[in-house]
PDB file of C-alpha atoms in Angstrom:
ATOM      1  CA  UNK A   1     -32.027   5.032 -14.537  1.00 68.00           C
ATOM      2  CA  UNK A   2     -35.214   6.824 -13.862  1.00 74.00           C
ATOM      3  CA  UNK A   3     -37.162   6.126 -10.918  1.00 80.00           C
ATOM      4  CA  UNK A   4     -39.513   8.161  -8.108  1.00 86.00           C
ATOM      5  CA  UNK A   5     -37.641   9.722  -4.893  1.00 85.00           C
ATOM      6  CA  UNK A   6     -40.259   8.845  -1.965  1.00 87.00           C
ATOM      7  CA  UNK A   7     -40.058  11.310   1.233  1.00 87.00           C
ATOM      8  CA  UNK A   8     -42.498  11.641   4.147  1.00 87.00           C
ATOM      9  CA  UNK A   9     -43.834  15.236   4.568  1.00 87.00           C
ATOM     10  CA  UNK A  10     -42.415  15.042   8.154  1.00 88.00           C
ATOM     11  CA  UNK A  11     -39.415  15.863   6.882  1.00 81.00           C
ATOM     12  CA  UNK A  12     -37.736  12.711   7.500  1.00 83.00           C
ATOM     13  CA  UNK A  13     -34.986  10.949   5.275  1.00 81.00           C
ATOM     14  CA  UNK A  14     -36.348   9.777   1.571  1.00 84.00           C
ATOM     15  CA  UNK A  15     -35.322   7.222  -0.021  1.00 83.00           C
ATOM     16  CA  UNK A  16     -35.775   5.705  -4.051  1.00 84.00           C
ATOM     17  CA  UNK A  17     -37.996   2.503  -2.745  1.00 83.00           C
ATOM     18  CA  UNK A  18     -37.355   0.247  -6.118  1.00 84.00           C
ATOM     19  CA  UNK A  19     -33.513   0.726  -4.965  1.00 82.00           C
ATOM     20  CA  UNK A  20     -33.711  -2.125  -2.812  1.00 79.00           C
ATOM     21  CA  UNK A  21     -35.374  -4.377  -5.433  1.00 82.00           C
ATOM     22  CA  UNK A  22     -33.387  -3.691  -7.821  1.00 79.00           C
ATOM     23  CA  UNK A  23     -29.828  -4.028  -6.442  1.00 74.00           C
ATOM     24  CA  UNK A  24     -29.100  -0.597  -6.456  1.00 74.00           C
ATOM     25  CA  UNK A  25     -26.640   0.862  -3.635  1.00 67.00           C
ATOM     26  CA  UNK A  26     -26.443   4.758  -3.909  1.00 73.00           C
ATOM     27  CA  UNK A  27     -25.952   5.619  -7.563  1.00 78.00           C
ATOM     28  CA  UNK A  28     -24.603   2.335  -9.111  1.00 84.00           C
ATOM     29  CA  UNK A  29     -25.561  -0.978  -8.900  1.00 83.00           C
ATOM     30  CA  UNK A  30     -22.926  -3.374  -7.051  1.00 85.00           C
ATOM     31  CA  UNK A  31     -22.022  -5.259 -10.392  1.00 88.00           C
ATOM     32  CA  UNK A  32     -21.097  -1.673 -12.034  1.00 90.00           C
ATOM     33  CA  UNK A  33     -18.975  -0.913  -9.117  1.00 92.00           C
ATOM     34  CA  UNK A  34     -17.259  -3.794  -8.605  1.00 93.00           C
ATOM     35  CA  UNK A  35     -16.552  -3.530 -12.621  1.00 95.00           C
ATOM     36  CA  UNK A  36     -15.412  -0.114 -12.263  1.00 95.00           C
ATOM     37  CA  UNK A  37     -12.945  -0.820  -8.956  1.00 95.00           C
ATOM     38  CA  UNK A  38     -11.428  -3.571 -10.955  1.00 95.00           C
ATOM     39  CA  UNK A  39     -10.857  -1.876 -14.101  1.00 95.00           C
ATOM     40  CA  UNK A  40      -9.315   0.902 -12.073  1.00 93.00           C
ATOM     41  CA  UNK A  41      -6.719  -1.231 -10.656  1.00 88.00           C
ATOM     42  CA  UNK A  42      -5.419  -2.191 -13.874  1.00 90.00           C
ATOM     43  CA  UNK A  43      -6.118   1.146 -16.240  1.00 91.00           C
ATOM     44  CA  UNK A  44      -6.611   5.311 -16.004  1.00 90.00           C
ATOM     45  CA  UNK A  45      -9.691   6.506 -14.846  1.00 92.00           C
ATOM     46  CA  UNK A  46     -11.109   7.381 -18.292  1.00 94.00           C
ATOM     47  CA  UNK A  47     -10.072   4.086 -19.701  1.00 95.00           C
ATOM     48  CA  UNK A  48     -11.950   2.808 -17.372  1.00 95.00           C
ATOM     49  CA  UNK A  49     -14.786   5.277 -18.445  1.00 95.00           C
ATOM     50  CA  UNK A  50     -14.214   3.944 -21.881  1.00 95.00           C
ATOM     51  CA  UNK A  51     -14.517   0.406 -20.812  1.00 95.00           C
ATOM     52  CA  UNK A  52     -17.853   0.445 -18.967  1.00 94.00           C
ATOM     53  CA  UNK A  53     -19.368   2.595 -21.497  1.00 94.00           C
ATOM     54  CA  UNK A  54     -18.234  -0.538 -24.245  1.00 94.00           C
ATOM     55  CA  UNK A  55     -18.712  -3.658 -22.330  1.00 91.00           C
ATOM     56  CA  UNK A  56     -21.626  -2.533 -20.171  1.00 90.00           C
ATOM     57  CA  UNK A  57     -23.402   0.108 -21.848  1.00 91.00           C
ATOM     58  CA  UNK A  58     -22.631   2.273 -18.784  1.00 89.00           C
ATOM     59  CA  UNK A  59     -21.490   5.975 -19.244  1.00 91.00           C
ATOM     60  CA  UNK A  60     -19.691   7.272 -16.002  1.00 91.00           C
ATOM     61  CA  UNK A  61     -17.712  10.013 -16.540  1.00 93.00           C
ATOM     62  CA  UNK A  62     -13.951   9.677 -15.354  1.00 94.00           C
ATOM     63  CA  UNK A  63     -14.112  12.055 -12.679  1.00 92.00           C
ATOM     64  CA  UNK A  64     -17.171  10.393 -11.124  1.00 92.00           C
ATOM     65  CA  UNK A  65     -15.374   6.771 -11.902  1.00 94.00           C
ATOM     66  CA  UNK A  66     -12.646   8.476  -9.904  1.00 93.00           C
ATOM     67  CA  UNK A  67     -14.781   9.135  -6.806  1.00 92.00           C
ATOM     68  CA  UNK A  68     -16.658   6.001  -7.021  1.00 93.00           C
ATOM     69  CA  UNK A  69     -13.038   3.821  -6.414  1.00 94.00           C
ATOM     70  CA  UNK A  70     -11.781   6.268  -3.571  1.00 92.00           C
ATOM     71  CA  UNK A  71     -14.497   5.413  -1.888  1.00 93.00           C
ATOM     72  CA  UNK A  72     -14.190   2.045  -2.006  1.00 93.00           C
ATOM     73  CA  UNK A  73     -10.515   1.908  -1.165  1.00 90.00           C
ATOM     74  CA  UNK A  74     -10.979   4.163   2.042  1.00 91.00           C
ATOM     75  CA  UNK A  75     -13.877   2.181   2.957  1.00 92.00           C
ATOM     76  CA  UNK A  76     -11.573  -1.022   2.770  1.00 89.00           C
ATOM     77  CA  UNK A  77      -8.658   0.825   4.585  1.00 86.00           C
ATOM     78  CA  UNK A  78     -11.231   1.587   7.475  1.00 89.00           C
ATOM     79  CA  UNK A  79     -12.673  -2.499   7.486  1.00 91.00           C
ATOM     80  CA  UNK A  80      -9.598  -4.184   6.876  1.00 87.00           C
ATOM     81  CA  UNK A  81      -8.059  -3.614  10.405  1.00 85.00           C
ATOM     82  CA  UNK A  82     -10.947  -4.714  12.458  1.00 88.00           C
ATOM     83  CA  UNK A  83     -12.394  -7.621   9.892  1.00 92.00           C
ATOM     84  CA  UNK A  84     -12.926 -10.675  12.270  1.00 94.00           C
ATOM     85  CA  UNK A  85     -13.715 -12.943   9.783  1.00 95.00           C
ATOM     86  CA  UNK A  86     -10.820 -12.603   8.283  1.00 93.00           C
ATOM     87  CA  UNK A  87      -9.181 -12.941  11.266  1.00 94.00           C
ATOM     88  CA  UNK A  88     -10.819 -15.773  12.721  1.00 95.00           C
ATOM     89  CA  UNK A  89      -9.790 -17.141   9.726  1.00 96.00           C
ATOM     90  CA  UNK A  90      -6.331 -17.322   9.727  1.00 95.00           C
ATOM     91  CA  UNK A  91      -6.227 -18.295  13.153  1.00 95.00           C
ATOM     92  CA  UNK A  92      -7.300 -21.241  12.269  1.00 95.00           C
ATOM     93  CA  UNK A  93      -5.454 -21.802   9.172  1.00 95.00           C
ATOM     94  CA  UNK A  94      -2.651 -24.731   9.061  1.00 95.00           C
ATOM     95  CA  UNK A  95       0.591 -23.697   8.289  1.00 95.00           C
ATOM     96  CA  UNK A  96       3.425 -21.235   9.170  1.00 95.00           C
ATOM     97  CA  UNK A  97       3.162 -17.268   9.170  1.00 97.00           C
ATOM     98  CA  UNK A  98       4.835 -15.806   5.683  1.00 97.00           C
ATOM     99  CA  UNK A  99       5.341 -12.105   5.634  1.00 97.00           C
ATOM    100  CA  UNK A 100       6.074 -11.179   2.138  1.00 97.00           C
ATOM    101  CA  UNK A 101       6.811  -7.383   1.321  1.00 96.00           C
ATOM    102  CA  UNK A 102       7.627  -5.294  -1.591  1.00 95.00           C
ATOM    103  CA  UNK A 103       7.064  -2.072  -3.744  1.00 94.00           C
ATOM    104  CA  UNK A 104       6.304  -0.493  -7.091  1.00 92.00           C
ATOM    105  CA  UNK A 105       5.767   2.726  -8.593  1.00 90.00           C
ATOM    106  CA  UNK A 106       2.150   4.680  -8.860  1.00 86.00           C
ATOM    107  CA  UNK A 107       1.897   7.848 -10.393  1.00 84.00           C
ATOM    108  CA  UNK A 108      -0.292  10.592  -7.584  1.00 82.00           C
ATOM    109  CA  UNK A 109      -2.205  13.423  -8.288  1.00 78.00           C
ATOM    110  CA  UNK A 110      -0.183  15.516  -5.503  1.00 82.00           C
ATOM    111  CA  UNK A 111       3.404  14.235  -5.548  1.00 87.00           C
ATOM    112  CA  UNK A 112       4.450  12.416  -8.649  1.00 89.00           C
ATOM    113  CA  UNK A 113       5.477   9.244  -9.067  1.00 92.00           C
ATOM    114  CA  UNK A 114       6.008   7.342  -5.425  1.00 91.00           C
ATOM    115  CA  UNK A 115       6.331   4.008  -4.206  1.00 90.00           C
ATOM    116  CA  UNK A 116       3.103   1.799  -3.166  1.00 92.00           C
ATOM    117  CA  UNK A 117       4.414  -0.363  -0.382  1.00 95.00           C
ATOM    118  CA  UNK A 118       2.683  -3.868  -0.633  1.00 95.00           C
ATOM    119  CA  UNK A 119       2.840  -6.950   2.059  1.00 96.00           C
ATOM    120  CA  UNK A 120       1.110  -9.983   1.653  1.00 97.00           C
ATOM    121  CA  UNK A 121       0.728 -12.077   5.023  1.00 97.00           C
ATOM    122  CA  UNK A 122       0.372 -16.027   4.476  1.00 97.00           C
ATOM    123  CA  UNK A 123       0.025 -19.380   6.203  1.00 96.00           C
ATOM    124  CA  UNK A 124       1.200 -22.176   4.102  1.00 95.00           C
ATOM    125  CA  UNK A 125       2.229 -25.966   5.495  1.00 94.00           C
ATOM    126  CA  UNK A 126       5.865 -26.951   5.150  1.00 89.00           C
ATOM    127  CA  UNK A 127       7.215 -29.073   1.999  1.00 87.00           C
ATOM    128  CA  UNK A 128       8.954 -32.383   2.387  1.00 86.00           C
ATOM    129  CA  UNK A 129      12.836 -31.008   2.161  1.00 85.00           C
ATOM    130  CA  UNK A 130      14.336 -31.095  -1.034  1.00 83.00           C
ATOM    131  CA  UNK A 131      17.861 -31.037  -2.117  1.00 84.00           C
ATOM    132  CA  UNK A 132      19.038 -27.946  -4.252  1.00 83.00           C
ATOM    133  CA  UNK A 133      19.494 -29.698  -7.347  1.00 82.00           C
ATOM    134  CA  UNK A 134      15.124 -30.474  -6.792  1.00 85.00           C
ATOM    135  CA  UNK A 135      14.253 -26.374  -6.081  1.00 82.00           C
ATOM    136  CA  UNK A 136      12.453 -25.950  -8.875  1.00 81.00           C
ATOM    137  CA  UNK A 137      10.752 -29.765  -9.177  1.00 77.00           C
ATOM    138  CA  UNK A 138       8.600 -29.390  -6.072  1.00 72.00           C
ATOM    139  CA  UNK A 139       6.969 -26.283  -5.733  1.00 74.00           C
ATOM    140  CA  UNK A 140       5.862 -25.454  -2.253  1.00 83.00           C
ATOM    141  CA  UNK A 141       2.288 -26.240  -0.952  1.00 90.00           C
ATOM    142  CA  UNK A 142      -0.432 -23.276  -1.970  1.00 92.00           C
ATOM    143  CA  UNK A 143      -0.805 -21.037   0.781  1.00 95.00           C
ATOM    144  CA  UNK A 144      -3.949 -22.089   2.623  1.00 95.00           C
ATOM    145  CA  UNK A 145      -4.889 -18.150   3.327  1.00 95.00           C
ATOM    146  CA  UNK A 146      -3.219 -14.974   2.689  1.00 96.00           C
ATOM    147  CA  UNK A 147      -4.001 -11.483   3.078  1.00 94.00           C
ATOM    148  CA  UNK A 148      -2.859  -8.496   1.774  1.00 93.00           C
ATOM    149  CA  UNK A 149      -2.556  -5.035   1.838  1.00 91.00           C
ATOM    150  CA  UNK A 150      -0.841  -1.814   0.345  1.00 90.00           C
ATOM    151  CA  UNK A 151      -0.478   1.993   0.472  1.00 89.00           C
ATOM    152  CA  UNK A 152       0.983   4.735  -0.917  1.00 90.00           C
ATOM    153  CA  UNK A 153       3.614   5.527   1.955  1.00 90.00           C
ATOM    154  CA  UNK A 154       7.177   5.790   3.759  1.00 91.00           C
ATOM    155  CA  UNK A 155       8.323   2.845   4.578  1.00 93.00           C
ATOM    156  CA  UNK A 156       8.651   4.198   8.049  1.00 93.00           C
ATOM    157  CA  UNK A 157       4.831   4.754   7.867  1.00 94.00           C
ATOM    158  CA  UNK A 158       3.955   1.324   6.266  1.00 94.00           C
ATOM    159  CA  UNK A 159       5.406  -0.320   8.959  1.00 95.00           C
ATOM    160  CA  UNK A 160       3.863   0.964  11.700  1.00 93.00           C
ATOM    161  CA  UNK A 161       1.020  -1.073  10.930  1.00 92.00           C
ATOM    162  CA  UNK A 162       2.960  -4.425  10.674  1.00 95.00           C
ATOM    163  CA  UNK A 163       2.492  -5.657  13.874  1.00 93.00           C
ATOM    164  CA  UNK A 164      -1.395  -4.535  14.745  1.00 92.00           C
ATOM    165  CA  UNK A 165      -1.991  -6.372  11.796  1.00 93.00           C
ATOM    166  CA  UNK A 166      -0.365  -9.535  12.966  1.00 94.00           C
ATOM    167  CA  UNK A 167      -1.460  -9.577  16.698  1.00 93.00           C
ATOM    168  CA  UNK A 168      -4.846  -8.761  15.061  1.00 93.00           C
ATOM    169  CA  UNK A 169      -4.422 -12.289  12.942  1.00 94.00           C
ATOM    170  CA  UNK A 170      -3.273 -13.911  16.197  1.00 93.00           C
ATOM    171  CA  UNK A 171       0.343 -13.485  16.057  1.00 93.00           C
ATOM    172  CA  UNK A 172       2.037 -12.800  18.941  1.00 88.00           C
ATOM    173  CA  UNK A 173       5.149 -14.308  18.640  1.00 92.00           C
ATOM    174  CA  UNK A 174       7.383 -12.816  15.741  1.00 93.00           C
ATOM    175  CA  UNK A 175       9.929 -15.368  15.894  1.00 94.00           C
ATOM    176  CA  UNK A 176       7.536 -17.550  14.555  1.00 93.00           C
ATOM    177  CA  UNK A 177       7.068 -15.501  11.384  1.00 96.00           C
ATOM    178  CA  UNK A 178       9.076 -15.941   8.310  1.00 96.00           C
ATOM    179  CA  UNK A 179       9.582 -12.723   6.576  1.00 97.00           C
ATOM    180  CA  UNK A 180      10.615 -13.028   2.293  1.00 96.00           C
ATOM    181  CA  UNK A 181      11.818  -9.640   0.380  1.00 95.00           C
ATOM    182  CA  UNK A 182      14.273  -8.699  -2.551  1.00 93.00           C
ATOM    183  CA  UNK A 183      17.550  -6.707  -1.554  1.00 91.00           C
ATOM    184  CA  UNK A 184      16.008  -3.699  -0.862  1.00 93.00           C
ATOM    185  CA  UNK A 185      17.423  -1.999   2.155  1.00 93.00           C
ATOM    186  CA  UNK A 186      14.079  -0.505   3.082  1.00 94.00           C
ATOM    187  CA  UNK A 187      12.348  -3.991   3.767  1.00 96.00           C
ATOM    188  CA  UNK A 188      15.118  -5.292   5.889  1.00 96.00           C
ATOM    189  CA  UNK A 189      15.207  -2.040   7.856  1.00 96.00           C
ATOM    190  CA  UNK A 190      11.538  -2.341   8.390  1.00 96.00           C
ATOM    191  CA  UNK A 191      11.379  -5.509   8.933  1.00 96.00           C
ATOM    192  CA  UNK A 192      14.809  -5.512  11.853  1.00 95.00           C
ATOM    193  CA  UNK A 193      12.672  -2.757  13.176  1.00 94.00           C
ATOM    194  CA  UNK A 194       8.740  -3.908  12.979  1.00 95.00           C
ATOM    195  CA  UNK A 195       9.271  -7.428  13.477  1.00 95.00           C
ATOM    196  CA  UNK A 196      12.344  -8.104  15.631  1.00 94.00           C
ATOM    197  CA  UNK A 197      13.580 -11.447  15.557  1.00 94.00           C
ATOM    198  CA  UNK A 198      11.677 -12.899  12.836  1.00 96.00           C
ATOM    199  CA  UNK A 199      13.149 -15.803  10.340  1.00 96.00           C
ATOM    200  CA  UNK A 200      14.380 -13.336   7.204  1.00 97.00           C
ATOM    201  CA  UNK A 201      15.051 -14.771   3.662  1.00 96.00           C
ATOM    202  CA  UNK A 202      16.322 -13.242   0.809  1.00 96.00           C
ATOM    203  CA  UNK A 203      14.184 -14.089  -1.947  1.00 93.00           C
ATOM    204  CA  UNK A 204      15.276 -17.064  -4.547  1.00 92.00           C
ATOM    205  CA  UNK A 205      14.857 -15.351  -7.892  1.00 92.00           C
ATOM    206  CA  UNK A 206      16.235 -11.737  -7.144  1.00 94.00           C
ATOM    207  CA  UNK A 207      19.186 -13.412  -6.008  1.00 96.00           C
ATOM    208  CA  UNK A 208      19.344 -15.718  -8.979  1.00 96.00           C
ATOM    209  CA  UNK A 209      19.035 -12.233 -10.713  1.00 96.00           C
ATOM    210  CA  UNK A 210      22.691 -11.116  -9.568  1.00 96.00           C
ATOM    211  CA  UNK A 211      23.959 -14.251 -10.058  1.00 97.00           C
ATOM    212  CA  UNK A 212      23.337 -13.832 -13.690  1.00 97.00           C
ATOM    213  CA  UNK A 213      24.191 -10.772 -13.988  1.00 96.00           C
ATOM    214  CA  UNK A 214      27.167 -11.342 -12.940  1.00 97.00           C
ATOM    215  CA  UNK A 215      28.145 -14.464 -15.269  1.00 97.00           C
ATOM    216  CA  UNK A 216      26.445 -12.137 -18.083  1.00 96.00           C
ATOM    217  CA  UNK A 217      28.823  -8.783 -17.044  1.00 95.00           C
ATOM    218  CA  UNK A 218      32.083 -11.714 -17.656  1.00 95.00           C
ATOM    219  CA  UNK A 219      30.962 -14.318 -20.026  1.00 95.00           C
ATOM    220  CA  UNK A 220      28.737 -11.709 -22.442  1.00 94.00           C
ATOM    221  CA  UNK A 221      24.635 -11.857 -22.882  1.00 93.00           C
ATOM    222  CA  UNK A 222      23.135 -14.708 -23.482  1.00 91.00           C
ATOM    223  CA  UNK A 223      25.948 -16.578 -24.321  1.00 95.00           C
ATOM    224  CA  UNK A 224      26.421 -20.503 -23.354  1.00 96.00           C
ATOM    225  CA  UNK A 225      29.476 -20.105 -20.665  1.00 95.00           C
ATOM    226  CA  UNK A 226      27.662 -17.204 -19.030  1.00 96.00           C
ATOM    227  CA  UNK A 227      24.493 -19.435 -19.077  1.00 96.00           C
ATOM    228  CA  UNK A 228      26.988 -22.352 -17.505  1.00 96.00           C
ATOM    229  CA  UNK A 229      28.738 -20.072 -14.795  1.00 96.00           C
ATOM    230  CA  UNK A 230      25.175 -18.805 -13.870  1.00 96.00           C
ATOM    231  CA  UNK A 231      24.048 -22.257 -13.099  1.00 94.00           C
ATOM    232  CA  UNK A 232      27.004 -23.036 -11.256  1.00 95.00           C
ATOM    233  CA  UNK A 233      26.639 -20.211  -9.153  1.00 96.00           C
ATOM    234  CA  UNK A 234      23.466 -20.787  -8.178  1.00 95.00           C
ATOM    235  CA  UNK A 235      24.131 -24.461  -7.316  1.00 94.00           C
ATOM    236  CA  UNK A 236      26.559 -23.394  -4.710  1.00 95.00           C
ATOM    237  CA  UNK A 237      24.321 -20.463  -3.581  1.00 96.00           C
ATOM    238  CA  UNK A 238      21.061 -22.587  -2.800  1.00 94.00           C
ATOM    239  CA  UNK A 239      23.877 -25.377  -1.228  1.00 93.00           C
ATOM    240  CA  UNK A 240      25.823 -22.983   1.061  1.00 94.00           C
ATOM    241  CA  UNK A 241      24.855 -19.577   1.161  1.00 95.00           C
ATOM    242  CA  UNK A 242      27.644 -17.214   1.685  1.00 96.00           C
ATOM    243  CA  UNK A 243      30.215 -19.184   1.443  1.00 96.00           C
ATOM    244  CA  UNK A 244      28.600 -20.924  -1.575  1.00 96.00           C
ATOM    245  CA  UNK A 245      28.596 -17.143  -3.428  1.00 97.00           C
ATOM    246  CA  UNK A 246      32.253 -16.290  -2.217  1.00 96.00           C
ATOM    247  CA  UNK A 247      33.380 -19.911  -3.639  1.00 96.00           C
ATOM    248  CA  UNK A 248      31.835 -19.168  -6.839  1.00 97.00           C
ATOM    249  CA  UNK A 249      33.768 -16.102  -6.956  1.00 96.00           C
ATOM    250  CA  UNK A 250      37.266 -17.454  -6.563  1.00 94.00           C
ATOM    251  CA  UNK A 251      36.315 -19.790  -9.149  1.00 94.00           C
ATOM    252  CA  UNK A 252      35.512 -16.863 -11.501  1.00 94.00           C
ATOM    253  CA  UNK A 253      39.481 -15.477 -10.533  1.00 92.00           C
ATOM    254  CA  UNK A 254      41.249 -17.896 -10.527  1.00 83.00           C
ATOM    255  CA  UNK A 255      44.808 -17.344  -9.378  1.00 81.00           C
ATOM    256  CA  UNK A 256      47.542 -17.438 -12.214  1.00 76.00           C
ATOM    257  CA  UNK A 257      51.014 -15.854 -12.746  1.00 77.00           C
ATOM    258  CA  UNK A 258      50.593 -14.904 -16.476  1.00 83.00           C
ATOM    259  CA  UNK A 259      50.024 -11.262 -17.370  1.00 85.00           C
ATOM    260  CA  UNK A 260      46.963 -12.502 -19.535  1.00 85.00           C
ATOM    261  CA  UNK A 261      45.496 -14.171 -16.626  1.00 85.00           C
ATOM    262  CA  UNK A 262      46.091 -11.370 -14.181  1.00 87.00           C
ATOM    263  CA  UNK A 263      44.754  -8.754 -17.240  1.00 90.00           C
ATOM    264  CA  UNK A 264      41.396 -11.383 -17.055  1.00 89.00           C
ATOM    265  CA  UNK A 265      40.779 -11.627 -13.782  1.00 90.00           C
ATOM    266  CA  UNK A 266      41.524  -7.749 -13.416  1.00 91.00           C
ATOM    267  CA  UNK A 267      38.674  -7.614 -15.975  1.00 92.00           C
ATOM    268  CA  UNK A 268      36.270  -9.754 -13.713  1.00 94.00           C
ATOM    269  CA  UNK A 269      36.712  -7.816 -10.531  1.00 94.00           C
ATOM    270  CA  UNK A 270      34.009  -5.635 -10.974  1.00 95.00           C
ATOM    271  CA  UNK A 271      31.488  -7.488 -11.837  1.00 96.00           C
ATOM    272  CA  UNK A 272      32.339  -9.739  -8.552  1.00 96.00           C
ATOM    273  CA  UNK A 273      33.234  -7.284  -6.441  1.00 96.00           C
ATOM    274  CA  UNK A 274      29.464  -5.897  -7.330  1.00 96.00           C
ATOM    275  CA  UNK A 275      28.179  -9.393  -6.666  1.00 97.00           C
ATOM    276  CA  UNK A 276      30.104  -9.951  -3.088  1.00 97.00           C
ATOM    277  CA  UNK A 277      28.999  -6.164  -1.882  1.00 96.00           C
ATOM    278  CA  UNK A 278      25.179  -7.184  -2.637  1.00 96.00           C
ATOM    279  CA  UNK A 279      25.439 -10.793  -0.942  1.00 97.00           C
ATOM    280  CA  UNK A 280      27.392  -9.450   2.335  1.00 96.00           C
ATOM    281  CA  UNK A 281      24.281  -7.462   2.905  1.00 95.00           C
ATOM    282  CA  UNK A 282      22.256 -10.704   3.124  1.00 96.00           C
ATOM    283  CA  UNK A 283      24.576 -13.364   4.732  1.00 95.00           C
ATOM    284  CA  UNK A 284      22.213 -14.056   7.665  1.00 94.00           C
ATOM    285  CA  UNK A 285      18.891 -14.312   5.055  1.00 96.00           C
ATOM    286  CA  UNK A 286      20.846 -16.897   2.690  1.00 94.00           C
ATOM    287  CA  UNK A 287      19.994 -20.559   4.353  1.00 85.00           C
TER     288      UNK A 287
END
């Protein structure tokens, strides 16, 4: 776009006067950069060049597209931690404090590939309790707010910012905080270490994930007893915890006096053995 550049001869600070009329804020208008930020989230820099250029008529180069979404994200690392708004607003939220954390894989300019470390804070009401043969009937109420946040970090770095955030939301107390993750050591360690006694739960589906892998590793893929043992499994997991997971394992070896029983259950003992090693970890996160 071509428009005049107005500046006093006293030497003070110009400006383009039609910028303000026309929605413009610095180079781009807000609709182009809030295009370009969220294509950038999902796709390369110069796909993103490629996309504007296609579905807006824009031509940015990458490098510039680039520049533009830094920006933005250390503008929003620099508001996030003192937004009061947000804050205000989940003081005042109904519900119960969800802390939520996990990790994937982002490919840097200086170092490679590395892990972006992402936690999502909620407040969601409580469901009417449900038996575990109803788990997946009722799904639980929608959070009524959540916010969330990421960087590319240590976990020993990410978490030092666990608990400014949450005092900064109003939370004080972190036993009143319920905190969800996979298996991964890292969260737990964070988490025993940021937010000391906190209510800690091993998350539903990654367990459900060993479970059948485990009935898969002894019954084959995909096949109709694995799919049975699997179910069974997680029937006594969401009914007793541990000792629901170390009962389903004696039922997998059972005890016999037959060489081709022993050779079986000889068989099975790695694939359970796996299983108990990965559970013992989370005995106090299971109920």
């Amino acid at each position: 776009m071509r428009r005049r550049y107005w500046q006093c001869r006293c030497g003070a600070a110009g400006a383009y006067a039609a910028d303000d009329v026309l929605g413009l804020d610095g180079r781009f208008s807000r609709t182009v950069q809030k295009h370009c930020c969220r294509l950038a989230a999902d796709v390369s820099f110069a796909a993103t060049s490629e996309h504007l250029r296609e579905l807006l008529g824009v031509r940015i180069a990458p490098g510039t597209a680039r520049a533009l979404v830094e920006g933005h994200g250390r503008a929003m690392a620099a508001f996030q931690p003192r937004d009061a708004a947000t804050a205000q607003a989940f003081r005042q939220a109904a519900g119960d404090v969800e802390f939520a954390v996990d990790a994937g894989k982002v490919n840097t300019r200086e170092a490679g590939w590395r892990d972006l470390k992402i936690a999502a804070i909620s407040k969601r009401t409580a469901a009417p309790p449900r038996t575990p043969a109803q788990w997946q009937e009722d799904r639980l109420p929608a959070a009524t707010l959540v916010l969330a946040f990421a960087a590319v970090a240590t976990a020993q770095t990410f978490r030092r910012c666990w608990r400014g955030t949450l005092r900064h939301l109003g939370v004080t107390a972190f036993a009143a905080v319920h905190a969800l993750g996979d298996g991964a050591s890292w969260i737990w360690k964070a988490v025993n270490r940021a937010l000391t006694g906190c209510t800690q739960t091993l998350d539903v589906y990654h367990a459900s994930q060993r479970l059948s892998g485990c009935a898969q590793s002894i019954f084959g893929e995909g096949t109709a007893a694995a799919t049975t043992a699997f179910e069974r499994g997680r029937e006594l997991l969401l009914h007793d915890g541990w000792p629901g997971v170390c009962a389903w394992v004696a039922e997998l070896l059972p005890r016999s006096d037959t060489p081709e029983a022993a050779a079986e259950v000889e068989r099975r003992r790695p694939a359970t053995d796996r299983l108990l090693r990965y559970f013992a970890k989370h005995v106090n996160r299971l109920d």
